[in-house]
């Protein structure tokens, strides 16, 4: 390094030179801290009853202090009035910089802002609503370039038809997992309550899907089934299976008890025979009219 006077001497390779900076703690200015009345008087846009007790004074810099007051504004539970005051050097006159309402540590805050495409939930789309799909959506891929679905490739290349985008392998895997874990899978309540052999894959109303989803999923076509018109897994099931039979209980044998007569309760009565009666030993008369 050269001296302040004369020409500088040769300078060698000193490597990287770093400078140290020390952070000085901000000291509370007592004149500004004592100006509680000045700070309270700066809150003029609300009723005085909405301003509560003085909570604390926090130093913000040299001769700058922020006073916090309790807030009683309706709907702002836990918020605080913050008034920042300052003064010039060698002066005891305090002036107000700004007044603002700030949330305290226990304040009720609105949830963080989330983009609309992250807030939308399944089933939120209503009649007349539009939900555009992003061009770089990972669930879709160009049907004529990157599709690994043989059925889509056959339609696109051989017939020159097809859609501009089809579901990618990642999109199909995500959809299959969502269906399988939901009400269309084997763990759904209606499926676990159905007989073990009443699986959709063996039902006559089961319509398999086309393409890569065919081995695992189909659509229910039973008018009376709760899943009618919905995609279901092959091992899903319900009580409306086409081969479901009502089990008829086998007849149970009934014990036949012998007939018992109590002679002590029977009273013998002599019966006189009327005119024209036939004794048991006499021959029967022919039927006819005289």
PDB file of C-alpha atoms in Angstrom:
ATOM      1  CA  UNK A   1       0.000   0.000   0.000  1.00  0.00           C
ATOM      2  CA  UNK A   2       1.272   3.501  -0.747  1.00  0.00           C
ATOM      3  CA  UNK A   3       1.586   6.330   1.687  1.00  0.00           C
ATOM      4  CA  UNK A   4      -0.480   9.429   1.611  1.00  0.00           C
ATOM      5  CA  UNK A   5       2.529  11.451   0.440  1.00  0.00           C
ATOM      6  CA  UNK A   6       4.793  10.591  -2.523  1.00  0.00           C
ATOM      7  CA  UNK A   7       4.369   7.885  -5.105  1.00  0.00           C
ATOM      8  CA  UNK A   8       2.940   4.561  -4.120  1.00  0.00           C
ATOM      9  CA  UNK A   9       5.278   1.645  -3.767  1.00  0.00           C
ATOM     10  CA  UNK A  10       4.911  -1.732  -5.430  1.00  0.00           C
ATOM     11  CA  UNK A  11       1.836  -3.670  -4.483  1.00  0.00           C
ATOM     12  CA  UNK A  12       2.039  -7.448  -4.210  1.00  0.00           C
ATOM     13  CA  UNK A  13      -0.665 -10.102  -4.487  1.00  0.00           C
ATOM     14  CA  UNK A  14      -2.541  -9.713  -1.262  1.00  0.00           C
ATOM     15  CA  UNK A  15      -5.358 -12.099  -2.241  1.00  0.00           C
ATOM     16  CA  UNK A  16      -8.964 -11.360  -1.455  1.00  0.00           C
ATOM     17  CA  UNK A  17      -9.401  -8.375   0.821  1.00  0.00           C
ATOM     18  CA  UNK A  18     -12.460  -8.356   3.092  1.00  0.00           C
ATOM     19  CA  UNK A  19     -13.709  -5.541   5.239  1.00  0.00           C
ATOM     20  CA  UNK A  20     -15.343  -6.037   8.583  1.00  0.00           C
ATOM     21  CA  UNK A  21     -18.476  -4.143   9.482  1.00  0.00           C
ATOM     22  CA  UNK A  22     -19.856  -4.030  12.958  1.00  0.00           C
ATOM     23  CA  UNK A  23     -23.571  -3.649  13.556  1.00  0.00           C
ATOM     24  CA  UNK A  24     -24.313  -1.214  16.312  1.00  0.00           C
ATOM     25  CA  UNK A  25     -27.364  -1.937  18.405  1.00  0.00           C
ATOM     26  CA  UNK A  26     -30.073   0.683  18.050  1.00  0.00           C
ATOM     27  CA  UNK A  27     -30.467   2.635  21.239  1.00  0.00           C
ATOM     28  CA  UNK A  28     -33.856   3.771  22.473  1.00  0.00           C
ATOM     29  CA  UNK A  29     -34.136   7.533  22.257  1.00  0.00           C
ATOM     30  CA  UNK A  30     -35.663   8.615  25.540  1.00  0.00           C
ATOM     31  CA  UNK A  31     -37.159  11.850  24.204  1.00  0.00           C
ATOM     32  CA  UNK A  32     -39.063   9.970  21.490  1.00  0.00           C
ATOM     33  CA  UNK A  33     -39.979   7.189  23.909  1.00  0.00           C
ATOM     34  CA  UNK A  34     -41.559   9.711  26.276  1.00  0.00           C
ATOM     35  CA  UNK A  35     -43.736  11.170  23.504  1.00  0.00           C
ATOM     36  CA  UNK A  36     -46.632   8.806  24.163  1.00  0.00           C
ATOM     37  CA  UNK A  37     -49.177  11.586  24.100  1.00  0.00           C
ATOM     38  CA  UNK A  38     -47.911  12.888  20.768  1.00  0.00           C
ATOM     39  CA  UNK A  39     -48.154   9.399  19.284  1.00  0.00           C
ATOM     40  CA  UNK A  40     -51.665   8.813  20.648  1.00  0.00           C
ATOM     41  CA  UNK A  41     -52.847  12.145  19.321  1.00  0.00           C
ATOM     42  CA  UNK A  42     -51.709  11.178  15.812  1.00  0.00           C
ATOM     43  CA  UNK A  43     -54.435   8.469  15.617  1.00  0.00           C
ATOM     44  CA  UNK A  44     -57.205  10.733  14.392  1.00  0.00           C
ATOM     45  CA  UNK A  45     -59.127   8.686  11.806  1.00  0.00           C
ATOM     46  CA  UNK A  46     -61.005   6.551  14.364  1.00  0.00           C
ATOM     47  CA  UNK A  47     -62.993   7.093  17.499  1.00  0.00           C
ATOM     48  CA  UNK A  48     -60.770   7.632  20.572  1.00  0.00           C
ATOM     49  CA  UNK A  49     -62.509   4.672  22.200  1.00  0.00           C
ATOM     50  CA  UNK A  50     -60.957   2.400  19.524  1.00  0.00           C
ATOM     51  CA  UNK A  51     -57.453   3.206  20.828  1.00  0.00           C
ATOM     52  CA  UNK A  52     -56.440   1.271  23.929  1.00  0.00           C
ATOM     53  CA  UNK A  53     -53.521   1.311  26.311  1.00  0.00           C
ATOM     54  CA  UNK A  54     -49.940   1.986  25.329  1.00  0.00           C
ATOM     55  CA  UNK A  55     -48.201  -1.375  24.874  1.00  0.00           C
ATOM     56  CA  UNK A  56     -44.537  -0.667  24.123  1.00  0.00           C
ATOM     57  CA  UNK A  57     -42.011   1.622  22.456  1.00  0.00           C
ATOM     58  CA  UNK A  58     -39.589   0.008  19.987  1.00  0.00           C
ATOM     59  CA  UNK A  59     -36.498   1.799  18.607  1.00  0.00           C
ATOM     60  CA  UNK A  60     -36.315   1.861  14.818  1.00  0.00           C
ATOM     61  CA  UNK A  61     -33.141   3.884  14.351  1.00  0.00           C
ATOM     62  CA  UNK A  62     -31.313   6.933  15.648  1.00  0.00           C
ATOM     63  CA  UNK A  63     -33.896   9.168  17.316  1.00  0.00           C
ATOM     64  CA  UNK A  64     -36.746   7.137  15.782  1.00  0.00           C
ATOM     65  CA  UNK A  65     -39.220   5.170  17.904  1.00  0.00           C
ATOM     66  CA  UNK A  66     -42.472   3.314  17.127  1.00  0.00           C
ATOM     67  CA  UNK A  67     -45.203   3.373  19.776  1.00  0.00           C
ATOM     68  CA  UNK A  68     -47.734   0.532  19.858  1.00  0.00           C
ATOM     69  CA  UNK A  69     -51.260   0.947  21.208  1.00  0.00           C
ATOM     70  CA  UNK A  70     -53.985  -1.625  21.739  1.00  0.00           C
ATOM     71  CA  UNK A  71     -56.755  -1.568  19.111  1.00  0.00           C
ATOM     72  CA  UNK A  72     -60.444  -2.066  19.821  1.00  0.00           C
ATOM     73  CA  UNK A  73     -61.614  -1.855  16.203  1.00  0.00           C
ATOM     74  CA  UNK A  74     -64.326  -4.381  15.391  1.00  0.00           C
ATOM     75  CA  UNK A  75     -62.994  -7.186  13.213  1.00  0.00           C
ATOM     76  CA  UNK A  76     -59.343  -6.511  14.087  1.00  0.00           C
ATOM     77  CA  UNK A  77     -58.803  -8.754  17.074  1.00  0.00           C
ATOM     78  CA  UNK A  78     -55.164  -8.790  18.146  1.00  0.00           C
ATOM     79  CA  UNK A  79     -54.147  -5.854  15.919  1.00  0.00           C
ATOM     80  CA  UNK A  80     -52.212  -2.814  17.205  1.00  0.00           C
ATOM     81  CA  UNK A  81     -51.903   0.844  16.330  1.00  0.00           C
ATOM     82  CA  UNK A  82     -48.303   1.688  15.391  1.00  0.00           C
ATOM     83  CA  UNK A  83     -47.178   5.333  15.430  1.00  0.00           C
ATOM     84  CA  UNK A  84     -43.585   6.162  14.460  1.00  0.00           C
ATOM     85  CA  UNK A  85     -42.089   9.396  15.802  1.00  0.00           C
ATOM     86  CA  UNK A  86     -38.692  11.036  15.377  1.00  0.00           C
ATOM     87  CA  UNK A  87     -36.736  14.218  16.140  1.00  0.00           C
ATOM     88  CA  UNK A  88     -33.782  16.086  14.678  1.00  0.00           C
ATOM     89  CA  UNK A  89     -30.428  16.136  16.497  1.00  0.00           C
ATOM     90  CA  UNK A  90     -30.194  18.501  19.496  1.00  0.00           C
ATOM     91  CA  UNK A  91     -33.936  19.099  19.438  1.00  0.00           C
ATOM     92  CA  UNK A  92     -36.572  17.977  21.876  1.00  0.00           C
ATOM     93  CA  UNK A  93     -39.424  18.577  19.446  1.00  0.00           C
ATOM     94  CA  UNK A  94     -40.919  15.210  18.360  1.00  0.00           C
ATOM     95  CA  UNK A  95     -42.744  14.859  15.049  1.00  0.00           C
ATOM     96  CA  UNK A  96     -44.900  12.030  13.696  1.00  0.00           C
ATOM     97  CA  UNK A  97     -43.657  10.009  10.713  1.00  0.00           C
ATOM     98  CA  UNK A  98     -46.552   7.621  10.060  1.00  0.00           C
ATOM     99  CA  UNK A  99     -49.544   5.931  11.658  1.00  0.00           C
ATOM    100  CA  UNK A 100     -50.624   2.446  10.678  1.00  0.00           C
ATOM    101  CA  UNK A 101     -52.636  -0.505  11.973  1.00  0.00           C
ATOM    102  CA  UNK A 102     -50.487  -3.644  12.180  1.00  0.00           C
ATOM    103  CA  UNK A 103     -51.245  -7.243  13.215  1.00  0.00           C
ATOM    104  CA  UNK A 104     -49.926  -8.334  16.558  1.00  0.00           C
ATOM    105  CA  UNK A 105     -48.533 -11.766  17.457  1.00  0.00           C
ATOM    106  CA  UNK A 106     -52.048 -13.086  18.235  1.00  0.00           C
ATOM    107  CA  UNK A 107     -53.900 -11.269  15.452  1.00  0.00           C
ATOM    108  CA  UNK A 108     -56.494 -12.943  13.287  1.00  0.00           C
ATOM    109  CA  UNK A 109     -55.123 -12.872   9.735  1.00  0.00           C
ATOM    110  CA  UNK A 110     -56.599 -13.850   6.406  1.00  0.00           C
ATOM    111  CA  UNK A 111     -55.035 -16.949   4.855  1.00  0.00           C
ATOM    112  CA  UNK A 112     -52.212 -16.444   2.403  1.00  0.00           C
ATOM    113  CA  UNK A 113     -53.147 -15.755  -1.181  1.00  0.00           C
ATOM    114  CA  UNK A 114     -53.209 -18.857  -3.364  1.00  0.00           C
ATOM    115  CA  UNK A 115     -53.507 -18.749  -7.187  1.00  0.00           C
ATOM    116  CA  UNK A 116     -56.915 -19.735  -8.509  1.00  0.00           C
ATOM    117  CA  UNK A 117     -55.618 -22.866 -10.247  1.00  0.00           C
ATOM    118  CA  UNK A 118     -54.350 -24.118  -6.875  1.00  0.00           C
ATOM    119  CA  UNK A 119     -57.567 -23.258  -5.043  1.00  0.00           C
ATOM    120  CA  UNK A 120     -59.894 -25.147  -7.387  1.00  0.00           C
ATOM    121  CA  UNK A 121     -61.098 -28.434  -5.949  1.00  0.00           C
ATOM    122  CA  UNK A 122     -62.757 -31.408  -7.685  1.00  0.00           C
ATOM    123  CA  UNK A 123     -66.411 -30.626  -8.268  1.00  0.00           C
ATOM    124  CA  UNK A 124     -66.023 -26.812  -8.213  1.00  0.00           C
ATOM    125  CA  UNK A 125     -66.679 -26.463 -11.946  1.00  0.00           C
ATOM    126  CA  UNK A 126     -70.271 -25.394 -12.483  1.00  0.00           C
ATOM    127  CA  UNK A 127     -72.596 -24.841 -15.414  1.00  0.00           C
ATOM    128  CA  UNK A 128     -71.120 -22.240 -17.777  1.00  0.00           C
ATOM    129  CA  UNK A 129     -67.710 -22.159 -16.048  1.00  0.00           C
ATOM    130  CA  UNK A 130     -64.511 -22.386 -18.100  1.00  0.00           C
ATOM    131  CA  UNK A 131     -61.321 -23.973 -16.768  1.00  0.00           C
ATOM    132  CA  UNK A 132     -58.502 -23.634 -19.320  1.00  0.00           C
ATOM    133  CA  UNK A 133     -55.744 -26.229 -19.247  1.00  0.00           C
ATOM    134  CA  UNK A 134     -52.168 -24.969 -19.205  1.00  0.00           C
ATOM    135  CA  UNK A 135     -50.146 -25.697 -22.366  1.00  0.00           C
ATOM    136  CA  UNK A 136     -47.447 -27.381 -20.285  1.00  0.00           C
ATOM    137  CA  UNK A 137     -49.811 -29.535 -18.209  1.00  0.00           C
ATOM    138  CA  UNK A 138     -47.918 -32.729 -17.340  1.00  0.00           C
ATOM    139  CA  UNK A 139     -51.109 -34.769 -17.598  1.00  0.00           C
ATOM    140  CA  UNK A 140     -51.336 -34.165 -21.356  1.00  0.00           C
ATOM    141  CA  UNK A 141     -49.066 -34.821 -24.288  1.00  0.00           C
ATOM    142  CA  UNK A 142     -49.397 -34.308 -28.060  1.00  0.00           C
ATOM    143  CA  UNK A 143     -51.295 -37.269 -29.417  1.00  0.00           C
ATOM    144  CA  UNK A 144     -49.337 -37.351 -32.656  1.00  0.00           C
ATOM    145  CA  UNK A 145     -45.831 -37.072 -31.157  1.00  0.00           C
ATOM    146  CA  UNK A 146     -45.348 -38.463 -27.674  1.00  0.00           C
ATOM    147  CA  UNK A 147     -48.315 -40.755 -27.068  1.00  0.00           C
ATOM    148  CA  UNK A 148     -47.409 -44.252 -25.938  1.00  0.00           C
ATOM    149  CA  UNK A 149     -51.011 -45.452 -26.240  1.00  0.00           C
ATOM    150  CA  UNK A 150     -51.226 -47.859 -29.201  1.00  0.00           C
ATOM    151  CA  UNK A 151     -54.907 -47.120 -29.765  1.00  0.00           C
ATOM    152  CA  UNK A 152     -54.264 -43.382 -30.047  1.00  0.00           C
ATOM    153  CA  UNK A 153     -51.277 -43.854 -32.357  1.00  0.00           C
ATOM    154  CA  UNK A 154     -53.279 -46.102 -34.656  1.00  0.00           C
ATOM    155  CA  UNK A 155     -56.064 -43.564 -35.040  1.00  0.00           C
ATOM    156  CA  UNK A 156     -53.725 -40.586 -35.444  1.00  0.00           C
ATOM    157  CA  UNK A 157     -51.337 -42.038 -38.007  1.00  0.00           C
ATOM    158  CA  UNK A 158     -53.408 -44.499 -40.038  1.00  0.00           C
ATOM    159  CA  UNK A 159     -56.636 -42.508 -40.301  1.00  0.00           C
ATOM    160  CA  UNK A 160     -55.275 -39.006 -39.897  1.00  0.00           C
ATOM    161  CA  UNK A 161     -57.749 -38.298 -37.101  1.00  0.00           C
ATOM    162  CA  UNK A 162     -57.392 -37.890 -33.370  1.00  0.00           C
ATOM    163  CA  UNK A 163     -57.131 -35.174 -30.752  1.00  0.00           C
ATOM    164  CA  UNK A 164     -54.394 -32.580 -30.558  1.00  0.00           C
ATOM    165  CA  UNK A 165     -53.524 -33.736 -27.033  1.00  0.00           C
ATOM    166  CA  UNK A 166     -54.104 -36.952 -25.142  1.00  0.00           C
ATOM    167  CA  UNK A 167     -53.355 -38.029 -21.605  1.00  0.00           C
ATOM    168  CA  UNK A 168     -49.709 -38.735 -20.965  1.00  0.00           C
ATOM    169  CA  UNK A 169     -48.511 -41.799 -19.113  1.00  0.00           C
ATOM    170  CA  UNK A 170     -48.078 -39.681 -15.997  1.00  0.00           C
ATOM    171  CA  UNK A 171     -51.615 -38.369 -16.349  1.00  0.00           C
ATOM    172  CA  UNK A 172     -53.084 -41.841 -16.766  1.00  0.00           C
ATOM    173  CA  UNK A 173     -51.156 -43.176 -13.772  1.00  0.00           C
ATOM    174  CA  UNK A 174     -52.374 -40.309 -11.621  1.00  0.00           C
ATOM    175  CA  UNK A 175     -55.969 -40.818 -12.753  1.00  0.00           C
ATOM    176  CA  UNK A 176     -55.850 -44.572 -12.220  1.00  0.00           C
ATOM    177  CA  UNK A 177     -54.486 -44.156  -8.704  1.00  0.00           C
ATOM    178  CA  UNK A 178     -57.124 -41.551  -7.844  1.00  0.00           C
ATOM    179  CA  UNK A 179     -59.954 -43.759  -9.099  1.00  0.00           C
ATOM    180  CA  UNK A 180     -58.575 -46.861  -7.426  1.00  0.00           C
ATOM    181  CA  UNK A 181     -58.209 -45.143  -4.047  1.00  0.00           C
ATOM    182  CA  UNK A 182     -61.659 -43.515  -4.227  1.00  0.00           C
ATOM    183  CA  UNK A 183     -65.262 -44.627  -4.494  1.00  0.00           C
ATOM    184  CA  UNK A 184     -64.531 -46.556  -7.713  1.00  0.00           C
ATOM    185  CA  UNK A 185     -61.979 -48.886  -6.154  1.00  0.00           C
ATOM    186  CA  UNK A 186     -62.173 -52.134  -4.202  1.00  0.00           C
ATOM    187  CA  UNK A 187     -61.957 -50.430  -0.797  1.00  0.00           C
ATOM    188  CA  UNK A 188     -65.149 -48.404  -1.241  1.00  0.00           C
ATOM    189  CA  UNK A 189     -67.862 -49.086   1.318  1.00  0.00           C
ATOM    190  CA  UNK A 190     -70.293 -50.517  -1.234  1.00  0.00           C
ATOM    191  CA  UNK A 191     -67.567 -52.790  -2.616  1.00  0.00           C
ATOM    192  CA  UNK A 192     -66.492 -54.229   0.737  1.00  0.00           C
ATOM    193  CA  UNK A 193     -70.140 -54.889   1.669  1.00  0.00           C
ATOM    194  CA  UNK A 194     -70.829 -56.794  -1.574  1.00  0.00           C
ATOM    195  CA  UNK A 195     -70.228 -60.552  -1.908  1.00  0.00           C
ATOM    196  CA  UNK A 196     -66.638 -61.488  -2.662  1.00  0.00           C
ATOM    197  CA  UNK A 197     -67.486 -62.952  -6.060  1.00  0.00           C
ATOM    198  CA  UNK A 198     -69.599 -59.929  -7.097  1.00  0.00           C
ATOM    199  CA  UNK A 199     -66.732 -58.100  -8.830  1.00  0.00           C
ATOM    200  CA  UNK A 200     -67.259 -55.700 -11.730  1.00  0.00           C
ATOM    201  CA  UNK A 201     -64.800 -57.528 -13.983  1.00  0.00           C
ATOM    202  CA  UNK A 202     -67.135 -60.543 -14.084  1.00  0.00           C
ATOM    203  CA  UNK A 203     -70.373 -58.547 -14.356  1.00  0.00           C
ATOM    204  CA  UNK A 204     -72.345 -58.504 -17.591  1.00  0.00           C
ATOM    205  CA  UNK A 205     -72.995 -54.775 -17.202  1.00  0.00           C
ATOM    206  CA  UNK A 206     -69.262 -53.964 -17.101  1.00  0.00           C
ATOM    207  CA  UNK A 207     -68.056 -51.990 -20.163  1.00  0.00           C
ATOM    208  CA  UNK A 208     -64.214 -52.028 -20.338  1.00  0.00           C
ATOM    209  CA  UNK A 209     -62.412 -48.842 -21.270  1.00  0.00           C
ATOM    210  CA  UNK A 210     -60.261 -48.619 -24.389  1.00  0.00           C
ATOM    211  CA  UNK A 211     -56.521 -48.123 -24.556  1.00  0.00           C
ATOM    212  CA  UNK A 212     -54.087 -48.499 -21.695  1.00  0.00           C
ATOM    213  CA  UNK A 213     -56.832 -48.241 -19.037  1.00  0.00           C
ATOM    214  CA  UNK A 214     -58.732 -51.251 -20.376  1.00  0.00           C
ATOM    215  CA  UNK A 215     -57.158 -53.988 -18.202  1.00  0.00           C
ATOM    216  CA  UNK A 216     -57.982 -52.163 -14.994  1.00  0.00           C
ATOM    217  CA  UNK A 217     -61.082 -49.986 -15.458  1.00  0.00           C
ATOM    218  CA  UNK A 218     -64.463 -49.952 -17.129  1.00  0.00           C
ATOM    219  CA  UNK A 219     -67.819 -48.189 -16.948  1.00  0.00           C
ATOM    220  CA  UNK A 220     -70.860 -49.556 -15.134  1.00  0.00           C
ATOM    221  CA  UNK A 221     -73.923 -49.883 -17.371  1.00  0.00           C
ATOM    222  CA  UNK A 222     -76.445 -51.200 -14.858  1.00  0.00           C
ATOM    223  CA  UNK A 223     -79.420 -48.882 -14.522  1.00  0.00           C
ATOM    224  CA  UNK A 224     -80.063 -49.951 -10.944  1.00  0.00           C
ATOM    225  CA  UNK A 225     -76.449 -49.863  -9.728  1.00  0.00           C
ATOM    226  CA  UNK A 226     -75.252 -46.774  -7.780  1.00  0.00           C
ATOM    227  CA  UNK A 227     -72.203 -46.554 -10.095  1.00  0.00           C
ATOM    228  CA  UNK A 228     -74.235 -46.467 -13.314  1.00  0.00           C
ATOM    229  CA  UNK A 229     -72.367 -44.377 -15.924  1.00  0.00           C
ATOM    230  CA  UNK A 230     -69.212 -44.139 -13.787  1.00  0.00           C
ATOM    231  CA  UNK A 231     -65.750 -45.584 -14.166  1.00  0.00           C
ATOM    232  CA  UNK A 232     -65.076 -48.471 -11.778  1.00  0.00           C
ATOM    233  CA  UNK A 233     -62.141 -50.791 -11.265  1.00  0.00           C
ATOM    234  CA  UNK A 234     -62.378 -54.405 -12.330  1.00  0.00           C
ATOM    235  CA  UNK A 235     -62.179 -55.534  -8.690  1.00  0.00           C
ATOM    236  CA  UNK A 236     -64.854 -53.064  -7.550  1.00  0.00           C
ATOM    237  CA  UNK A 237     -68.207 -54.584  -6.702  1.00  0.00           C
ATOM    238  CA  UNK A 238     -71.774 -54.049  -5.586  1.00  0.00           C
ATOM    239  CA  UNK A 239     -74.965 -55.974  -4.929  1.00  0.00           C
ATOM    240  CA  UNK A 240     -76.329 -55.321  -8.445  1.00  0.00           C
ATOM    241  CA  UNK A 241     -73.928 -57.805 -10.067  1.00  0.00           C
ATOM    242  CA  UNK A 242     -75.470 -59.510 -13.096  1.00  0.00           C
ATOM    243  CA  UNK A 243     -74.895 -62.961 -11.620  1.00  0.00           C
ATOM    244  CA  UNK A 244     -76.028 -62.155  -8.092  1.00  0.00           C
ATOM    245  CA  UNK A 245     -78.570 -64.741  -6.851  1.00  0.00           C
ATOM    246  CA  UNK A 246     -80.767 -64.602  -3.821  1.00  0.00           C
ATOM    247  CA  UNK A 247     -79.886 -67.508  -1.575  1.00  0.00           C
ATOM    248  CA  UNK A 248     -83.017 -69.480  -0.569  1.00  0.00           C
ATOM    249  CA  UNK A 249     -82.765 -70.937   2.913  1.00  0.00           C
ATOM    250  CA  UNK A 250     -83.042 -74.724   3.156  1.00  0.00           C
ATOM    251  CA  UNK A 251     -86.261 -75.980   4.796  1.00  0.00           C
ATOM    252  CA  UNK A 252     -85.806 -76.888   8.399  1.00  0.00           C
ATOM    253  CA  UNK A 253     -87.398 -80.130   9.677  1.00  0.00           C
ATOM    254  CA  UNK A 254     -90.306 -79.691  12.087  1.00  0.00           C
ATOM    255  CA  UNK A 255     -90.706 -82.104  14.947  1.00  0.00           C
ATOM    256  CA  UNK A 256     -94.199 -83.688  14.906  1.00  0.00           C
ATOM    257  CA  UNK A 257     -95.596 -84.172  18.371  1.00  0.00           C
ATOM    258  CA  UNK A 258     -98.075 -86.990  19.088  1.00  0.00           C
ATOM    259  CA  UNK A 259    -101.689 -86.029  19.817  1.00  0.00           C
ATOM    260  CA  UNK A 260    -102.544 -86.440  23.484  1.00  0.00           C
ATOM    261  CA  UNK A 261    -106.084 -86.665  24.838  1.00  0.00           C
ATOM    262  CA  UNK A 262    -106.937 -86.169  28.465  1.00  0.00           C
ATOM    263  CA  UNK A 263    -109.803 -88.565  29.280  1.00  0.00           C
ATOM    264  CA  UNK A 264    -110.471 -86.853  32.555  1.00  0.00           C
ATOM    265  CA  UNK A 265    -111.735 -83.825  30.651  1.00  0.00           C
ATOM    266  CA  UNK A 266    -114.089 -85.807  28.343  1.00  0.00           C
ATOM    267  CA  UNK A 267    -117.718 -86.456  29.371  1.00  0.00           C
ATOM    268  CA  UNK A 268    -119.636 -89.333  27.760  1.00  0.00           C
ATOM    269  CA  UNK A 269    -123.119 -88.335  26.528  1.00  0.00           C
ATOM    270  CA  UNK A 270    -125.820 -90.755  25.349  1.00  0.00           C
ATOM    271  CA  UNK A 271    -127.278 -89.721  22.003  1.00  0.00           C
ATOM    272  CA  UNK A 272    -130.730 -90.934  20.924  1.00  0.00           C
ATOM    273  CA  UNK A 273    -131.147 -91.778  17.259  1.00  0.00           C
ATOM    274  CA  UNK A 274    -133.731 -89.901  15.360  1.00  0.00           C
ATOM    275  CA  UNK A 275    -136.373 -91.274  12.949  1.00  0.00           C
ATOM    276  CA  UNK A 276    -134.878 -92.825   9.836  1.00  0.00           C
ATOM    277  CA  UNK A 277    -131.413 -93.380  11.246  1.00  0.00           C
ATOM    278  CA  UNK A 278    -129.665 -96.599  10.343  1.00  0.00           C
ATOM    279  CA  UNK A 279    -127.856 -98.752  12.784  1.00  0.00           C
ATOM    280  CA  UNK A 280    -124.304 -99.618  12.068  1.00  0.00           C
ATOM    281  CA  UNK A 281    -125.181-103.284  11.470  1.00  0.00           C
ATOM    282  CA  UNK A 282    -128.056-102.674   9.005  1.00  0.00           C
ATOM    283  CA  UNK A 283    -127.515-102.386   5.209  1.00  0.00           C
ATOM    284  CA  UNK A 284    -127.362 -98.923   3.728  1.00  0.00           C
ATOM    285  CA  UNK A 285    -130.306 -97.603   1.792  1.00  0.00           C
ATOM    286  CA  UNK A 286    -130.141 -96.586  -1.829  1.00  0.00           C
ATOM    287  CA  UNK A 287    -129.992 -92.893  -2.721  1.00  0.00           C
ATOM    288  CA  UNK A 288    -133.036 -91.565  -4.528  1.00  0.00           C
ATOM    289  CA  UNK A 289    -136.463 -90.039  -4.087  1.00  0.00           C
ATOM    290  CA  UNK A 290    -139.725 -91.835  -3.306  1.00  0.00           C
TER     291      UNK A 290
END
